[in-house]
XYZ file of C-alpha atoms in Angstrom:
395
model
C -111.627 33.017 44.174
C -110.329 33.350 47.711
C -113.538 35.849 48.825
C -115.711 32.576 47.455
C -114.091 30.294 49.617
C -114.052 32.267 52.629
C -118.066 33.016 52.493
C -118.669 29.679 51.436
C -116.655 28.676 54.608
C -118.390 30.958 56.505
C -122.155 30.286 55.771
C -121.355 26.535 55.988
C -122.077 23.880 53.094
C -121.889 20.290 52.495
C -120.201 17.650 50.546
C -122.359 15.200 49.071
C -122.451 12.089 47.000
C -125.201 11.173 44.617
C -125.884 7.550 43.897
C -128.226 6.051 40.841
C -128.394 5.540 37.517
C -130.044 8.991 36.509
C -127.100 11.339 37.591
C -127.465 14.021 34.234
C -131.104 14.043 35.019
C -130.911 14.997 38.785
C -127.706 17.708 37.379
C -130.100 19.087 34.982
C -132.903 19.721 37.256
C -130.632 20.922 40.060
C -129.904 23.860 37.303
C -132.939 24.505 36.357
C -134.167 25.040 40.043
C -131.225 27.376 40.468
C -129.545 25.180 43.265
C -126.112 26.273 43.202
C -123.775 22.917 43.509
C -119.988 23.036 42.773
C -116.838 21.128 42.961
C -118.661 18.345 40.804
C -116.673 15.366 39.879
C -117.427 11.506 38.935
C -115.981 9.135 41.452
C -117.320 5.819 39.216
C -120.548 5.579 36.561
C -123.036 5.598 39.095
C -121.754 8.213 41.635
C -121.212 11.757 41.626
C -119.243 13.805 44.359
C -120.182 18.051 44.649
C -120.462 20.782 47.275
C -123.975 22.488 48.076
C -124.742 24.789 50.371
C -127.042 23.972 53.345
C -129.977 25.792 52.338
C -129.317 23.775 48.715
C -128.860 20.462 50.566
C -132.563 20.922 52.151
C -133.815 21.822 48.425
C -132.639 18.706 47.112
C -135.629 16.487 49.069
C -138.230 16.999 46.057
C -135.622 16.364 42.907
C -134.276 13.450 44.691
C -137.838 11.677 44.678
C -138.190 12.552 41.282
C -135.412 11.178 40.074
C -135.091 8.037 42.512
C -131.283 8.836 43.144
C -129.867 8.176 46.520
C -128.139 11.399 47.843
C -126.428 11.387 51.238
C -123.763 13.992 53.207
C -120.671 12.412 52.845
C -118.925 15.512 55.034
C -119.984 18.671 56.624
C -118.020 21.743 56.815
C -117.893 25.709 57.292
C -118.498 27.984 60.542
C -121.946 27.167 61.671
C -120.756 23.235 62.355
C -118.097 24.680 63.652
C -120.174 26.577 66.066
C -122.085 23.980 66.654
C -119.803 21.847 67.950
C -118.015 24.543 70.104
C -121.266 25.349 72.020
C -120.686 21.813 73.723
C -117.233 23.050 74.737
C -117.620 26.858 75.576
C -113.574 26.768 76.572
C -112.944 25.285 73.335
C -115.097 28.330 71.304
C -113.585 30.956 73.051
C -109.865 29.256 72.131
C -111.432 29.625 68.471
C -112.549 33.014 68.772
C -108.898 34.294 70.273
C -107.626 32.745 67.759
C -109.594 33.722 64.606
C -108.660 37.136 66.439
C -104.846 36.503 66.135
C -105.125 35.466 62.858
C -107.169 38.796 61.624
C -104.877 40.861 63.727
C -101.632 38.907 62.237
C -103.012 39.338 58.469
C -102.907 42.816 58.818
C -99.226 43.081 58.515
C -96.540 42.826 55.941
C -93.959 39.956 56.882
C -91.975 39.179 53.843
C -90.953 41.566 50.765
C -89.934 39.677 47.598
C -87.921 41.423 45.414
C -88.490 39.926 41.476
C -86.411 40.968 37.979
C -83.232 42.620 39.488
C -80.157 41.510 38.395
C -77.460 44.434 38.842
C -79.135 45.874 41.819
C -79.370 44.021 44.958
C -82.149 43.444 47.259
C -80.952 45.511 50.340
C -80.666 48.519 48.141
C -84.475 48.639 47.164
C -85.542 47.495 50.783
C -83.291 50.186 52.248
C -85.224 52.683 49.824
C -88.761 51.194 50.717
C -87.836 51.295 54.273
C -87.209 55.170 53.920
C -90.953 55.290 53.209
C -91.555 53.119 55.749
C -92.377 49.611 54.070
C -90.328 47.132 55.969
C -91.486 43.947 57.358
C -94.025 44.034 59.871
C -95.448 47.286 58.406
C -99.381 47.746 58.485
C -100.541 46.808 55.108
C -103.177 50.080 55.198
C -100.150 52.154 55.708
C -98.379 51.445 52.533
C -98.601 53.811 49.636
C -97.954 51.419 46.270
C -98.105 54.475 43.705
C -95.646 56.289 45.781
C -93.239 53.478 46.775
C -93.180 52.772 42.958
C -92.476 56.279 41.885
C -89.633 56.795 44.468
C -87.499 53.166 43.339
C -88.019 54.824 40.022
C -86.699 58.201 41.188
C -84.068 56.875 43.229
C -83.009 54.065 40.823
C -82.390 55.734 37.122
C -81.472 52.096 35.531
C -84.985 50.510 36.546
C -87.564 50.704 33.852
C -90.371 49.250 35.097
C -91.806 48.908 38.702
C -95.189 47.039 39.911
C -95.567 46.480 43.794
C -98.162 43.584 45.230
C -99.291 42.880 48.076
C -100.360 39.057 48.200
C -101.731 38.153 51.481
C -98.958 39.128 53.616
C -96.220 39.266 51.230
C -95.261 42.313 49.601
C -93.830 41.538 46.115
C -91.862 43.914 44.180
C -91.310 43.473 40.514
C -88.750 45.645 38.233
C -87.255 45.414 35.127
C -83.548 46.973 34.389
C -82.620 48.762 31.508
C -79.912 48.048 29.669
C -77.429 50.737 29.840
C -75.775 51.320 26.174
C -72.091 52.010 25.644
C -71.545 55.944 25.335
C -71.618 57.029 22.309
C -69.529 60.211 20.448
C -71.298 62.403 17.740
C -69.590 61.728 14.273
C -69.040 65.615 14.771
C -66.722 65.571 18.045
C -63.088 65.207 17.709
C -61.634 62.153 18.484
C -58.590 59.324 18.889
C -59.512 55.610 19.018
C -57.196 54.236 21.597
C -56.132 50.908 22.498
C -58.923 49.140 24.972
C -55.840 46.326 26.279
C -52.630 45.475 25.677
C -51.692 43.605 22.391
C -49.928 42.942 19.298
C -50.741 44.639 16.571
C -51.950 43.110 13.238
C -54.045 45.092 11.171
C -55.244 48.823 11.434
C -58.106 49.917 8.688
C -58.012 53.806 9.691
C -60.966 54.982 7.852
C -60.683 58.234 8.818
C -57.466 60.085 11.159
C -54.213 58.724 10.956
C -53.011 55.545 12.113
C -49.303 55.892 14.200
C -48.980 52.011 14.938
C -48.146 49.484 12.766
C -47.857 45.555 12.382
C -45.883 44.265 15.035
C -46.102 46.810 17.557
C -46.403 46.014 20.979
C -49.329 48.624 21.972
C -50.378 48.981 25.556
C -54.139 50.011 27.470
C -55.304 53.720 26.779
C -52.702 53.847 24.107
C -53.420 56.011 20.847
C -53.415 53.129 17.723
C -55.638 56.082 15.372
C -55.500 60.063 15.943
C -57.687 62.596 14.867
C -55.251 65.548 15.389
C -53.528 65.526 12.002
C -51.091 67.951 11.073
C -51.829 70.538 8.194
C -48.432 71.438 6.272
C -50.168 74.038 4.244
C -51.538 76.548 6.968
C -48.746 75.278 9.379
C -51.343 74.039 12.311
C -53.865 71.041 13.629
C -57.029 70.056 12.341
C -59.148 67.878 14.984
C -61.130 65.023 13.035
C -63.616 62.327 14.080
C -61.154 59.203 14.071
C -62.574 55.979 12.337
C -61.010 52.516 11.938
C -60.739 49.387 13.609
C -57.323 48.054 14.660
C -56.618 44.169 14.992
C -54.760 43.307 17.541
C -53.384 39.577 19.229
C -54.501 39.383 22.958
C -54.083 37.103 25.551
C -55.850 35.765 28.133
C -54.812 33.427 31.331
C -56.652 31.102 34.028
C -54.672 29.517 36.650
C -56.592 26.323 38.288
C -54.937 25.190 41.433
C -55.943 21.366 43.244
C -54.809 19.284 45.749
C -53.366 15.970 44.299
C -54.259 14.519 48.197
C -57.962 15.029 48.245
C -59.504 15.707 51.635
C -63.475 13.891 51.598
C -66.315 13.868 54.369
C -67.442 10.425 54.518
C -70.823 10.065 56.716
C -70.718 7.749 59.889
C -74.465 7.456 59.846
C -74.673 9.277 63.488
C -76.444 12.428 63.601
C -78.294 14.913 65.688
C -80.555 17.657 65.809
C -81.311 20.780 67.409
C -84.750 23.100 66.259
C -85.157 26.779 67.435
C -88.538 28.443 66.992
C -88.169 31.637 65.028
C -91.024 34.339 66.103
C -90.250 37.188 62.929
C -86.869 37.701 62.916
C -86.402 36.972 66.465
C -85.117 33.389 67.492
C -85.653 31.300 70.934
C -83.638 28.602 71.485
C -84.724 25.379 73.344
C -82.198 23.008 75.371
C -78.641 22.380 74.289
C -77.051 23.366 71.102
C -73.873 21.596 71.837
C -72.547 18.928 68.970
C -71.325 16.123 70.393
C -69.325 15.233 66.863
C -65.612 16.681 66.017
C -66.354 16.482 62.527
C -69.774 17.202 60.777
C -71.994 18.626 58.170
C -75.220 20.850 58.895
C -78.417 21.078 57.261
C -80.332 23.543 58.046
C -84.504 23.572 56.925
C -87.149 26.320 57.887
C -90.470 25.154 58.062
C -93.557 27.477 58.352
C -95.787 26.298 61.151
C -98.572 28.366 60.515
C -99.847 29.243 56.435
C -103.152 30.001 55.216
C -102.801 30.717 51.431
C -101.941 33.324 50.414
C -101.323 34.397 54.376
C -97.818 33.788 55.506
C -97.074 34.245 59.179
C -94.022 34.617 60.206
C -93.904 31.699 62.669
C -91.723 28.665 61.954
C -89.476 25.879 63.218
C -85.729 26.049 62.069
C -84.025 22.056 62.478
C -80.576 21.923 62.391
C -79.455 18.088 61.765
C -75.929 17.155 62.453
C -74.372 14.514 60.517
C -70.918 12.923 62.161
C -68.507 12.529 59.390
C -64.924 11.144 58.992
C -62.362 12.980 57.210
C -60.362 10.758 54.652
C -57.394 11.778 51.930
C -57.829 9.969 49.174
C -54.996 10.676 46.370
C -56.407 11.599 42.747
C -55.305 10.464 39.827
C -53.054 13.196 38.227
C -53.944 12.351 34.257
C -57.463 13.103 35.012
C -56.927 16.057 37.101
C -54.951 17.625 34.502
C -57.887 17.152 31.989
C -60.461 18.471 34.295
C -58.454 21.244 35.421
C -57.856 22.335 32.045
C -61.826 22.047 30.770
C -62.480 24.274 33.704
C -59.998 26.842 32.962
C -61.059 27.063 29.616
C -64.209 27.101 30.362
C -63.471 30.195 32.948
C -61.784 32.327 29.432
C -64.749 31.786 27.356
C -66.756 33.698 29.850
C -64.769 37.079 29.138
C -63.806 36.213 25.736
C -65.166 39.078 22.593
C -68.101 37.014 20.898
C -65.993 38.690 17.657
C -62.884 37.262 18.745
C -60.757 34.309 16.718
C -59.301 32.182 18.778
C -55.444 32.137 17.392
C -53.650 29.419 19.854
C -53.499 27.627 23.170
C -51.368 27.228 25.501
C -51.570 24.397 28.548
C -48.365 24.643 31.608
C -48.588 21.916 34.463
C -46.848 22.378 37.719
C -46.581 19.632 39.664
C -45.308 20.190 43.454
C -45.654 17.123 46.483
C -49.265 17.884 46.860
C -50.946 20.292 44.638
C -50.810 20.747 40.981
C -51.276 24.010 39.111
C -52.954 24.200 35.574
C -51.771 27.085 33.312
C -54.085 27.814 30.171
C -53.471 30.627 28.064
C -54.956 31.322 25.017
C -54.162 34.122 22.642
C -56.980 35.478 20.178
C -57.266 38.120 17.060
C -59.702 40.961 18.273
C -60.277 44.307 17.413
C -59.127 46.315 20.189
C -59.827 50.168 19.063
C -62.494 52.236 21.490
C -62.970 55.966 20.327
C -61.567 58.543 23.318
C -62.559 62.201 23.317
C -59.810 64.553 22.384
C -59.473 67.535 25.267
C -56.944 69.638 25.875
């Protein structure tokens, strides 16, 4: 689609607008003389807006006095009007030409590498590997290798599954997909004890196979053995090993602490501001005039705007504002009913994110500490999970 453009750019072509009451008849005989017109839409019932190339323009004299419809350029565009109107201004053409230079020279190089579809690894790991090979940003784009970049990330990186790399223009996007790395697992045929994963009270032990040594009531600890597979044999006066089974119940608890200011601090906006812009050339950045704030108290906002971008070419040229906005600092005391209520919703809401999807929630408990100016929220919440994880017995 983009090679279309550009040689329909380049050979020139015009956009025109047919007028009459015969539109489908002057469409239909434009096809049938193979006069290549696109873009076509309606504007009303009687007029029709398309593209045609110059050499189709010309070939449109004889169908238009067959069909008696009025057909007129409504806009010329593409290279050769271009050149046409730079041969009145040779200063102006050669401008164009150093420029259309720039741009060709500019497009050969990588400027930005997106990384897509990583979650547990984090961008400056994979650009750190791609710069090994030499892919960075402002590499040659005929100097990168794809097949091998991919098969190195996958080499290097044993949790990625997938890999794809594209180059777009002058972005370089890489795409990978993680695996999901499954708990490890011990053979029903190796030896071992199923151990306590945290600290709890235990409930209820179902040893299916091995020997349980805690009971209701205990107070277990992390690491700590709740089944064994070492059981004793009376009869030949020794130890067999066994493949411990079972899953052991167990009250946990878990705790959030939420601590806010009863005396609120808040920015309040004067309506004065100011702004500063620095031109950023690739990584590099030039500053112009005086980046002094002439507030005490402000916010920034910061916004990056690309000066130059021909889809899907993205140079790396761009203005970076920085806008200033004066504020006042007030205290403004919250209400402490209301701050208890939201601090507890958000402590809550903090446990449910490490919470056992398995796990019944048994009870909850809310503690308020009130000092001069803060308040601290307490939540804890006990819950009945099963807290066994099978351990490897080695001597």
């Amino acid at each position: 689609m983009l090679a279309i453009k550009i040689w329909n750019y380049l050979r020139g072509y015009v956009i025109i607008r047919i007028e009459g009451l015969t539109l489908e008849k002057f469409l239909n005989l434009v096809a049938q003389e193979n006069i290549y017109i696109w873009d076509i839409r309606r504007i009303d019932y009687t007029i029709v807006e398309a593209k045609v190339s110059i050499e189709g323009f010309k070939s449109l004299r004889n169908i238009v006095r067959k069909v008696k419809c009025k057909v007129y350029a409504y806009e010329k565009r593409g290279l050769p009007f271009l050149m046409g109107k730079m041969k009145k201004r040779k200063m102006l053409g050669i401008g164009f030409i150093i420029f259309l230079g720039i741009i060709f020279f500019l497009t050969s190089f990588i400027w930005e590498i997106e990384i897509l579809g990583n979650e547990k690894i984090d961008d400056t790991k994979i650009k750190n590997i791609l710069k090994e090979e030499n892919i960075y940003e402002g590499v040659l784009r005929y100097k990168i290798d794809e097949d091998n970049a991919k098969n190195v990330l996958l080499e290097k990186i044993n949790t990625f599954s997938f890999v794809s790399i594209d180059i777009e223009g002058t972005k370089l996007i890489v795409e990978v997909k993680e695996q999901d790395i499954p708990p490890e697992n011990i053979s029903d045929d190796t030896p071992c004890n199923i151990v306590a994963d945290k600290k709890g009270i235990i409930k209820k032990v179902i040893a299916k196979n091995g020997k349980s040594v805690v009971k209701e009531g205990d107070v277990v600890n992390k690491g700590q053995i709740l089944i064994t597979g070492i059981i004793k044999n009376d009869r030949f006066e020794g130890e067999m090993l066994v493949h411990a089974e079972g899953e052991v119940y167990a009250v946990t608890r878990y705790t959030h602490t939420v601590e806010e200011p009863i005396e609120k601090s808040i920015k309040e906006e004067t309506g004065n501001s100011y702004e500063h812009r620095e031109y950023k050339f690739g990584k590099k950045i030039i500053k112009f005039g005086s980046a002094d704030i002439p507030f005490k108290e402000y916010i920034e906002e910061v916004e990056e705007n690309n000066v130059f971008t021909i889809e899907p070419f993205n140079f790396p040229i761009s203005i970076i504002t920085h806008k200033y906005k004066e504020v006042e600092i007030k205290k403004v005391k919250q209400n402490v009913d209301s701050l208890k209520e939201s601090c507890q919703v958000l402590a809550v809401k903090e446990i449910n994110k490490v919470l056992p999807e398995d796990s019944k929630i048994v009870s909850k408990d809310v503690k308020y500490i009130e000092n001069e100016d803060k308040l601290t929220t307490i939540v804890i919440i006990e819950v009945m999970e099963n807290i066994g994880k099978k351990q490897i017995i080695t001597y």
